[in-house]
Amino acid sequence: MTEAGGISPPLAEVLARAARVWQAFMAGRSLDRALGEVVPDGSRLRQATQDVSYAAVRRRAFSERVIAELAARAPSDGVRALLSVALPQLLTDRHAPYAVVDQAVTAARADQATAFAAGFVNALLRNFLRQQSGIVERLNRDDGVLYNAPPWWIDQVRAAAPLEWRAVLAAGGGAPPMVLRVNPARISVGDYLQQLQAFGLAATRVGEQAVWIHDARPVGQVPGFDAGIVSVQDAGAQLAAPWLGVGAGMRVLDACAAPGGKTAHLTELAELNLTAIEADAARARRIRENLDRIGRQAQILVADARDTSAWWDGTPFDRILLDAPCTGSGVVRRHPDIPWLRRKADVAHLATLQRQLLDALWPLLGVGGRLLYVVCSVFPEEGREQVEHVVARLPGAAVMPLPGGSPTVCLLPVAPGSVAWEAGRPWPTLHDGFFYALLEKSR
Ligand SMILES: C[S@@+](CC[C@H](N)C(=O)[O-])C[C@H]1O[C@@H](n2cnc3c(N)ncnc32)[C@H](O)[C@@H]1O
């Protein structure tokens, strides 16, 4: 079997690597970080290991239940990890089931920590295959398995969206759609769609500048990406820069900027005096890379945005974008580890951090200036309740209506479908979950 860039690595090798990623994830590491530790970026193994690891995390609750039901004794951590990455592969049609079993056994034999259990791995996977449809049907009746999340997370989503909670959780389990932002200064969306068609790529316009590529692919294979004509950005995230309402020459602060998706978008809209702040130095480097690719610039500072005395020169800003750190409850399909790595207490901790950021940045806004508050979360503690706090406590704060007429917008994640965007629609037809509020300062 081949893939772009060469021959596919053997499945046994991929399963073995994914099992190491799994163990790091179970120890509390994010999937992205664990992958970086186990497989160097850009290697042929990376994409395959990533696919298998993400599939495993998307089925964590299911695998845990299967192992608990079919194993007479609790397996060791290494064996459990191998089973946890192999079982979800039996649910896809990417590999023949016998090949998955065979390669999982090969992977077990190749490692001292699991070699003793190769027969057990073989027996459990075969046993699962014999009973697969009955087990799947039965386990999926459990919301924890169906939505692949711990009970507190399901409760939290149900409380946040009492009518739509099932759709929100289901969207979190789907494959993340690849959505591009087309730079209108370089090409019209219509012309870009024609280019994609010429390349044989099925695509749909899902927002003002947003195009969904039906078959996600590495960015290097996306026409116009390397030239900076298009960028990868969810259509819901693409609302931020236009909704901030920037104009040429404005002093603009992007307060939590990495990896720079919205910073880059802002620079495409107008010539700005733009400062991008990011607390994490490694992530801040990605802002520069993103800007370099599209040939734009901003002043990038590594700082805690709350510590304004350390970085602010005293001149007020006309616009502030606060895309605050949050639970990420609206982007679970892109980060399936979120419900497992977060703890219930994180919601309150993050809400406190968001409030501190709002309190610290509000004085930096000039009179008549506007602050756009954004989180990629659907939890009210991080959205609506933050705005209530601003209006009640921060001097001169008023909520401005957003396009579509509502004072604030909470977009619930939408699964990819066939609805194309039409001119005049204020929101995209395909997007992750976001909360938006636009605040103006009157004094
Ligand atoms: C939601 S992400 C921003 C995404 C970014 N705006 C984009 O569109 O690409 C939030 C970012 O805030 C950073 N951050 C967290 N606390 C911060 C703080 N106190 N000051 C500045 N940045 C912070 C995080 O490291 C993270 O990169």
Coordinates of C-alpha atoms and ligand atoms in Angstrom, one line a residue:
M1 CA 0.0 0.0 0.0
T2 CA 1.3 3.5 -0.8
E3 CA 0.5 6.9 0.4
A4 CA 1.7 10.4 -0.6
G5 CA 5.4 10.6 0.2
G6 CA 6.2 6.8 -0.1
I7 CA 5.3 3.3 1.0
S8 CA 2.9 3.1 4.0
P9 CA 4.7 1.9 7.2
P10 CA 3.8 -1.6 8.4
L11 CA 0.6 -1.5 10.5
A12 CA 2.4 -3.3 13.3
E13 CA 4.9 -0.5 13.6
V14 CA 2.0 2.1 13.5
L15 CA 0.1 0.2 16.2
A16 CA 3.2 0.0 18.4
R17 CA 3.8 3.7 18.1
A18 CA 0.2 4.6 18.6
A19 CA 0.2 2.4 21.8
R20 CA 3.0 4.6 23.1
V21 CA 1.1 7.7 22.3
W22 CA -1.9 6.2 24.1
Q23 CA 0.1 5.6 27.2
A24 CA 1.4 9.2 27.2
F25 CA -2.2 10.4 26.7
M26 CA -3.4 8.2 29.6
A27 CA -0.7 9.8 31.7
G28 CA -2.3 13.2 31.0
R29 CA -0.4 14.4 28.0
S30 CA -2.3 16.0 25.1
L31 CA -2.5 14.0 21.9
D32 CA -0.5 16.5 20.0
R33 CA 2.3 16.6 22.6
A34 CA 2.4 12.8 22.9
L35 CA 2.6 12.4 19.1
G36 CA 5.5 14.9 19.0
E37 CA 7.3 12.9 21.6
V38 CA 6.8 9.5 20.0
V39 CA 7.1 10.2 16.2
P40 CA 9.1 13.1 14.7
D41 CA 7.1 15.6 12.7
G42 CA 7.3 15.1 9.0
S43 CA 8.3 11.4 9.2
R44 CA 6.3 8.9 7.1
L45 CA 5.1 7.2 10.3
R46 CA 3.7 10.4 11.7
Q47 CA 0.4 10.7 9.7
A48 CA -0.4 7.0 10.1
T49 CA 0.3 7.1 13.9
Q50 CA -1.7 10.2 14.2
D51 CA -4.7 8.7 12.4
V52 CA -4.6 5.5 14.6
S53 CA -4.0 7.5 17.9
Y54 CA -6.9 9.9 17.2
A55 CA -9.2 7.0 16.2
A56 CA -8.3 5.3 19.5
V57 CA -9.1 8.4 21.6
R58 CA -12.4 8.9 19.7
R59 CA -13.3 5.3 20.9
R60 CA -11.7 5.3 24.3
A61 CA -14.9 4.6 26.2
F62 CA -15.9 1.8 23.8
S63 CA -12.5 0.1 24.0
E64 CA -12.5 0.4 27.8
R65 CA -15.8 -1.4 28.0
V66 CA -14.8 -4.1 25.5
I67 CA -11.6 -4.9 27.3
A68 CA -13.5 -5.0 30.7
E69 CA -16.0 -7.4 29.2
L70 CA -13.7 -9.7 27.3
A71 CA -10.6 -9.9 29.4
A72 CA -10.8 -12.4 32.3
R73 CA -8.1 -10.4 34.1
A74 CA -7.1 -6.7 33.9
P75 CA -4.3 -6.5 31.2
S76 CA -1.0 -4.7 31.9
D77 CA -0.7 -1.1 30.8
G78 CA 1.3 -2.0 27.7
V79 CA -1.2 -4.7 26.6
R80 CA -4.2 -2.5 27.3
A81 CA -2.6 0.3 25.2
L82 CA -2.1 -2.0 22.3
L83 CA -5.7 -3.3 22.5
S84 CA -7.0 0.2 22.8
V85 CA -5.4 1.3 19.5
A86 CA -6.2 -1.9 17.7
L87 CA -9.9 -2.3 18.6
P88 CA -11.0 0.9 16.9
Q89 CA -9.2 -0.2 13.7
L90 CA -11.6 -3.2 13.6
L91 CA -14.5 -0.8 13.4
T92 CA -13.2 0.9 10.2
D93 CA -12.9 -0.5 6.7
R94 CA -9.3 0.9 6.3
H95 CA -7.8 -2.5 6.9
A96 CA -9.0 -6.1 6.7
P97 CA -9.9 -7.3 10.2
Y98 CA -7.6 -10.3 10.0
A99 CA -4.7 -7.9 9.1
V100 CA -5.4 -5.8 12.2
V101 CA -5.4 -8.8 14.4
D102 CA -2.2 -10.2 12.8
Q103 CA -0.4 -6.9 13.0
A104 CA -1.4 -6.3 16.6
V105 CA 0.0 -9.7 17.5
T106 CA 3.2 -8.9 15.6
A107 CA 3.4 -5.6 17.6
A108 CA 2.8 -7.4 20.8
R109 CA 5.6 -10.0 20.1
A110 CA 8.1 -7.2 19.1
D111 CA 8.0 -5.6 22.5
Q112 CA 9.4 -7.2 25.7
A113 CA 6.7 -5.5 27.7
T114 CA 3.9 -7.2 25.7
A115 CA 5.4 -10.3 24.1
F116 CA 4.2 -12.6 26.9
A117 CA 0.6 -11.5 26.1
A118 CA 0.7 -12.0 22.3
G119 CA -1.7 -15.0 22.6
F120 CA -4.1 -13.0 24.8
V121 CA -4.1 -10.1 22.3
N122 CA -4.9 -12.5 19.5
A123 CA -7.7 -14.2 21.5
L124 CA -9.3 -11.0 22.7
L125 CA -9.4 -9.4 19.2
R126 CA -10.7 -12.5 17.6
N127 CA -13.3 -12.9 20.3
F128 CA -14.4 -9.3 19.7
L129 CA -14.7 -9.9 15.9
R130 CA -17.0 -12.9 16.5
Q131 CA -19.4 -10.9 18.6
Q132 CA -18.8 -7.5 17.1
S133 CA -22.2 -6.4 15.9
G134 CA -23.9 -7.5 19.1
I135 CA -21.3 -5.7 21.3
V136 CA -21.4 -2.5 19.2
E137 CA -25.2 -2.4 19.2
R138 CA -25.4 -3.0 23.0
L139 CA -22.6 -0.6 24.1
N140 CA -23.8 2.2 21.9
R141 CA -26.9 2.4 24.0
D142 CA -24.8 3.9 26.7
D143 CA -24.3 7.7 26.2
G144 CA -20.8 7.5 27.7
V145 CA -19.8 5.1 24.9
L146 CA -21.9 6.7 22.2
Y147 CA -20.5 10.2 22.8
N148 CA -17.1 9.0 24.1
A149 CA -16.9 11.3 27.2
P150 CA -16.9 11.0 31.0
P151 CA -20.3 11.6 32.7
W152 CA -19.4 15.1 34.0
W153 CA -18.6 16.3 30.5
I154 CA -21.9 15.0 29.1
D155 CA -23.8 16.7 32.0
Q156 CA -22.0 19.9 31.3
V157 CA -22.9 19.9 27.6
R158 CA -26.5 18.9 28.5
A159 CA -26.8 21.9 30.9
A160 CA -25.2 24.3 28.3
A161 CA -27.5 23.2 25.4
P162 CA -30.6 21.5 26.9
L163 CA -32.2 21.0 23.5
E164 CA -29.2 20.3 21.3
W165 CA -26.8 18.5 23.6
R166 CA -27.0 15.2 21.7
A167 CA -26.2 17.0 18.4
V168 CA -23.3 18.8 20.1
L169 CA -21.8 15.6 21.5
A170 CA -22.3 13.8 18.3
A171 CA -20.6 16.5 16.3
G172 CA -17.6 16.2 18.7
G173 CA -17.2 12.5 17.7
G174 CA -17.1 13.2 14.0
A175 CA -14.1 13.8 11.7
P176 CA -13.0 17.4 11.7
P177 CA -13.9 19.1 8.4
M178 CA -11.0 20.8 6.6
V179 CA -12.1 24.4 6.0
L180 CA -10.0 27.1 4.2
R181 CA -10.1 30.8 4.4
V182 CA -9.7 32.4 1.0
N183 CA -7.9 35.7 0.9
P184 CA -10.2 37.9 -1.2
A185 CA -7.3 40.2 -2.0
R186 CA -5.6 37.3 -3.9
I187 CA -8.5 35.4 -5.5
S188 CA -12.4 35.4 -5.3
V189 CA -14.0 32.4 -3.7
G190 CA -15.8 31.6 -7.0
D191 CA -12.5 31.5 -8.9
Y192 CA -10.8 29.4 -6.1
L193 CA -13.7 26.9 -6.2
Q194 CA -13.1 26.5 -10.0
Q195 CA -9.4 25.9 -9.3
L196 CA -10.3 23.1 -6.9
Q197 CA -12.7 21.6 -9.4
A198 CA -9.9 21.6 -12.0
F199 CA -7.7 19.7 -9.5
G200 CA -10.6 17.2 -9.0
L201 CA -11.2 18.3 -5.4
A202 CA -14.8 18.3 -4.2
A203 CA -15.5 21.5 -2.2
T204 CA -18.4 23.6 -1.0
R205 CA -18.6 27.3 0.0
V206 CA -19.7 27.3 3.6
G207 CA -19.1 31.0 4.6
E208 CA -18.3 34.5 3.2
Q209 CA -14.6 33.4 2.6
A210 CA -14.9 29.8 3.8
V211 CA -14.5 26.7 1.6
W212 CA -14.9 23.2 2.9
I213 CA -12.7 20.6 1.1
H214 CA -14.6 17.4 1.4
D215 CA -11.6 15.1 1.6
A216 CA -9.1 16.5 4.1
R217 CA -5.5 16.4 3.0
P218 CA -2.1 17.6 4.1
V219 CA -1.8 21.4 3.6
G220 CA 1.1 20.9 1.1
Q221 CA -1.5 19.3 -1.2
V222 CA -4.0 22.2 -0.9
P223 CA -3.8 24.5 -4.0
G224 CA -2.6 28.0 -3.1
F225 CA -1.7 27.1 0.5
D226 CA 2.1 27.5 0.2
A227 CA 1.6 30.7 -1.8
G228 CA -0.6 32.2 1.0
I229 CA -3.7 32.5 -1.1
V230 CA -5.6 30.3 1.3
S231 CA -5.2 29.4 5.0
V232 CA -6.7 26.6 7.1
Q233 CA -9.2 28.0 9.5
D234 CA -12.6 26.9 10.7
A235 CA -15.5 28.9 9.3
G236 CA -16.7 29.9 12.8
A237 CA -13.2 31.2 13.7
Q238 CA -13.3 33.2 10.4
L239 CA -16.0 35.4 11.9
A240 CA -13.6 37.0 14.4
A241 CA -11.6 39.3 12.2
P242 CA -14.5 40.9 10.2
W243 CA -16.6 41.2 13.4
L244 CA -13.9 43.2 15.1
G245 CA -14.6 45.9 12.5
V246 CA -11.0 47.1 11.8
G247 CA -10.0 49.9 9.5
A248 CA -6.7 51.1 8.0
G249 CA -4.3 52.6 10.5
M250 CA -6.1 51.3 13.6
R251 CA -4.1 50.3 16.7
V252 CA -5.2 46.7 17.2
L253 CA -4.4 44.2 20.0
D254 CA -4.7 40.5 19.4
A255 CA -4.4 39.5 23.1
C256 CA -4.1 35.7 23.0
A257 CA -2.8 35.2 19.5
A258 CA -1.0 31.8 18.9
P259 CA -1.0 30.1 16.5
G260 CA -2.0 33.2 14.8
G261 CA -5.0 32.2 12.6
K262 CA -7.0 35.3 13.6
T263 CA -3.9 37.5 13.6
A264 CA -3.2 36.5 10.0
H265 CA -6.8 37.1 9.0
L266 CA -6.7 40.6 10.6
T267 CA -3.7 41.5 8.5
E268 CA -5.5 40.5 5.4
L269 CA -8.4 42.9 6.1
A270 CA -6.5 46.2 6.4
E271 CA -3.1 47.8 7.0
L272 CA -3.1 47.9 10.8
N273 CA -0.8 48.8 13.7
L274 CA -1.2 45.3 15.1
T275 CA 0.3 43.9 18.3
A276 CA -0.1 40.1 18.9
I277 CA 0.6 38.8 22.4
E278 CA 1.1 35.2 23.4
A279 CA 2.1 33.8 26.7
D280 CA 3.6 30.6 25.3
A281 CA 6.9 31.2 23.6
A282 CA 6.9 28.0 21.5
R283 CA 3.4 28.7 20.3
A284 CA 4.3 32.4 19.6
R285 CA 6.8 31.2 17.0
R286 CA 3.9 29.8 15.0
I287 CA 2.3 33.3 14.7
R288 CA 5.5 34.4 12.8
E289 CA 5.4 31.3 10.6
N290 CA 1.7 31.9 9.7
L291 CA 2.4 35.6 8.9
D292 CA 5.5 34.8 6.9
R293 CA 3.5 32.4 4.7
I294 CA 1.0 35.0 3.8
G295 CA 3.6 37.8 3.6
R296 CA 2.1 40.0 6.3
Q297 CA 3.5 41.5 9.5
A298 CA 2.6 42.3 13.1
Q299 CA 4.5 43.1 16.3
I300 CA 4.7 39.8 18.2
L301 CA 5.3 39.9 22.0
V302 CA 5.7 36.9 24.3
A303 CA 4.0 38.0 27.5
D304 CA 1.2 37.4 29.9
A305 CA -1.5 39.7 28.5
R306 CA -2.8 40.3 32.0
D307 CA 0.5 41.8 33.1
T308 CA 0.0 45.0 31.1
S309 CA 2.6 47.0 32.9
A310 CA 5.2 44.7 31.4
W311 CA 4.3 45.3 27.8
W312 CA 1.9 48.2 27.2
D313 CA 3.3 51.6 26.2
G314 CA 0.2 53.5 27.5
T315 CA -1.3 54.3 24.1
P316 CA -5.0 53.1 24.0
F317 CA -6.1 50.5 21.4
D318 CA -8.9 51.1 18.9
R319 CA -9.7 47.4 18.8
I320 CA -8.9 44.4 21.0
L321 CA -9.5 40.8 20.0
L322 CA -9.6 38.6 23.1
D323 CA -9.7 35.0 21.9
A324 CA -9.4 33.7 25.4
P325 CA -8.0 30.3 26.5
C326 CA -11.0 28.0 27.3
T327 CA -12.1 24.4 27.7
G328 CA -12.4 24.0 23.9
S329 CA -15.8 22.4 24.3
G330 CA -16.7 23.6 20.8
V331 CA -13.7 22.0 19.1
V332 CA -13.8 18.5 20.4
R333 CA -13.8 16.9 16.9
R334 CA -10.4 18.5 16.3
H335 CA -9.1 17.6 19.8
P336 CA -10.9 14.4 20.9
D337 CA -8.7 14.3 24.0
I338 CA -10.4 17.4 25.5
P339 CA -13.2 15.7 27.4
W340 CA -10.8 13.2 28.9
L341 CA -8.0 15.5 29.8
R342 CA -10.1 18.3 31.3
R343 CA -11.4 18.1 34.8
K344 CA -14.7 19.6 36.0
A345 CA -12.8 22.2 38.1
D346 CA -11.0 23.5 34.9
V347 CA -14.3 25.2 33.8
A348 CA -14.2 27.5 36.8
H349 CA -10.4 27.9 36.6
L350 CA -10.6 29.0 33.0
A351 CA -13.5 31.2 33.7
T352 CA -11.4 33.0 36.3
L353 CA -8.5 33.4 33.8
Q354 CA -11.0 34.8 31.2
R355 CA -12.3 37.3 33.7
Q356 CA -8.8 38.4 34.7
L357 CA -7.9 38.9 31.0
L358 CA -11.1 41.0 30.5
D359 CA -10.4 43.1 33.6
A360 CA -6.8 43.7 32.6
L361 CA -7.4 44.5 29.0
W362 CA -10.5 46.7 29.3
P363 CA -8.5 49.8 30.6
L364 CA -6.3 49.5 27.4
L365 CA -9.3 50.2 25.1
G366 CA -9.8 53.9 24.0
V367 CA -13.2 55.6 24.4
G368 CA -15.3 54.5 21.5
G369 CA -13.1 51.4 21.0
R370 CA -14.4 47.9 20.7
L371 CA -13.3 44.6 22.2
L372 CA -14.4 41.3 20.6
Y373 CA -14.6 38.5 23.1
V374 CA -14.3 35.0 21.7
V375 CA -14.0 31.5 23.1
C376 CA -14.2 28.1 21.2
S377 CA -16.5 26.8 23.9
V378 CA -20.3 26.4 24.3
F379 CA -20.2 26.5 28.1
P380 CA -22.1 29.6 29.5
E381 CA -19.5 30.0 32.3
E382 CA -17.0 30.9 29.6
G383 CA -19.4 32.9 27.3
R384 CA -22.6 34.5 28.4
E385 CA -21.6 34.7 32.1
Q386 CA -18.4 36.5 31.2
V387 CA -20.3 39.1 29.3
E388 CA -22.7 39.6 32.2
H389 CA -19.6 40.3 34.3
V390 CA -18.2 42.8 31.9
V391 CA -21.5 44.8 31.7
A392 CA -22.0 44.8 35.4
R393 CA -18.4 45.7 36.4
L394 CA -16.3 47.3 33.7
P395 CA -16.8 51.0 33.3
G396 CA -18.6 52.2 30.1
A397 CA -19.1 48.7 28.7
A398 CA -22.0 48.1 26.4
V399 CA -22.8 45.0 24.3
M400 CA -23.1 45.8 20.6
P401 CA -25.3 43.7 18.3
L402 CA -23.5 41.2 16.0
P403 CA -24.4 40.5 12.4
G404 CA -27.7 38.6 12.5
G405 CA -29.0 41.0 15.1
S406 CA -28.3 39.1 18.4
P407 CA -26.4 40.7 21.2
T408 CA -24.2 37.7 21.6
V409 CA -23.7 34.6 19.4
C410 CA -23.2 31.1 20.6
L411 CA -22.6 28.8 17.6
L412 CA -23.0 25.1 18.3
P413 CA -20.8 22.9 16.3
V414 CA -22.4 21.7 13.0
A415 CA -21.6 18.4 11.3
P416 CA -20.5 18.5 7.7
G417 CA -23.5 18.4 5.4
S418 CA -24.8 19.6 2.1
V419 CA -25.9 23.1 3.0
A420 CA -24.1 25.6 0.9
W421 CA -23.7 29.2 2.1
E422 CA -25.6 32.0 0.4
A423 CA -24.8 35.7 0.3
G424 CA -26.5 37.5 3.1
R425 CA -26.3 34.7 5.7
P426 CA -24.6 36.1 8.7
W427 CA -23.1 32.8 9.8
P428 CA -21.4 30.0 8.0
T429 CA -23.3 26.7 7.3
L430 CA -20.4 24.5 8.7
H431 CA -18.5 25.5 11.8
D432 CA -17.1 24.5 15.2
G433 CA -18.6 25.7 18.4
F434 CA -17.9 29.4 19.4
F435 CA -19.1 32.2 21.6
Y436 CA -18.9 35.8 20.4
A437 CA -19.6 39.1 22.1
L438 CA -18.7 42.6 20.8
L439 CA -18.3 45.2 23.6
E440 CA -18.0 49.0 23.1
K441 CA -16.5 51.4 25.6
S442 CA -18.4 54.7 26.0
R443 CA -16.2 56.4 28.7
Ligands
LIG1 C1 -7.8 30.1 21.9 S1 -6.1 30.2 21.7 C2 -5.9 31.5 20.6 C3 -6.0 31.1 19.1 C4 -5.6 32.2 18.2 N1 -6.3 33.4 18.5 C5 -5.9 31.8 16.7 O1 -6.9 32.2 16.2 O2 -5.0 31.1 16.1 C6 -5.6 31.0 23.2 C7 -4.1 31.3 23.3 O3 -4.0 32.1 24.5 C8 -2.7 31.8 25.1 N2 -2.7 32.3 26.5 C9 -3.2 31.7 27.6 N3 -3.1 32.5 28.6 C10 -2.6 33.7 28.2 C11 -2.2 34.9 28.8 N4 -2.4 35.1 30.1 N5 -1.7 35.9 28.0 C12 -1.5 35.7 26.7 N6 -1.8 34.5 26.1 C13 -2.3 33.5 26.8 C14 -2.6 30.3 24.9 O4 -1.3 29.9 25.0 C15 -3.2 30.1 23.5 O5 -2.2 30.1 22.6

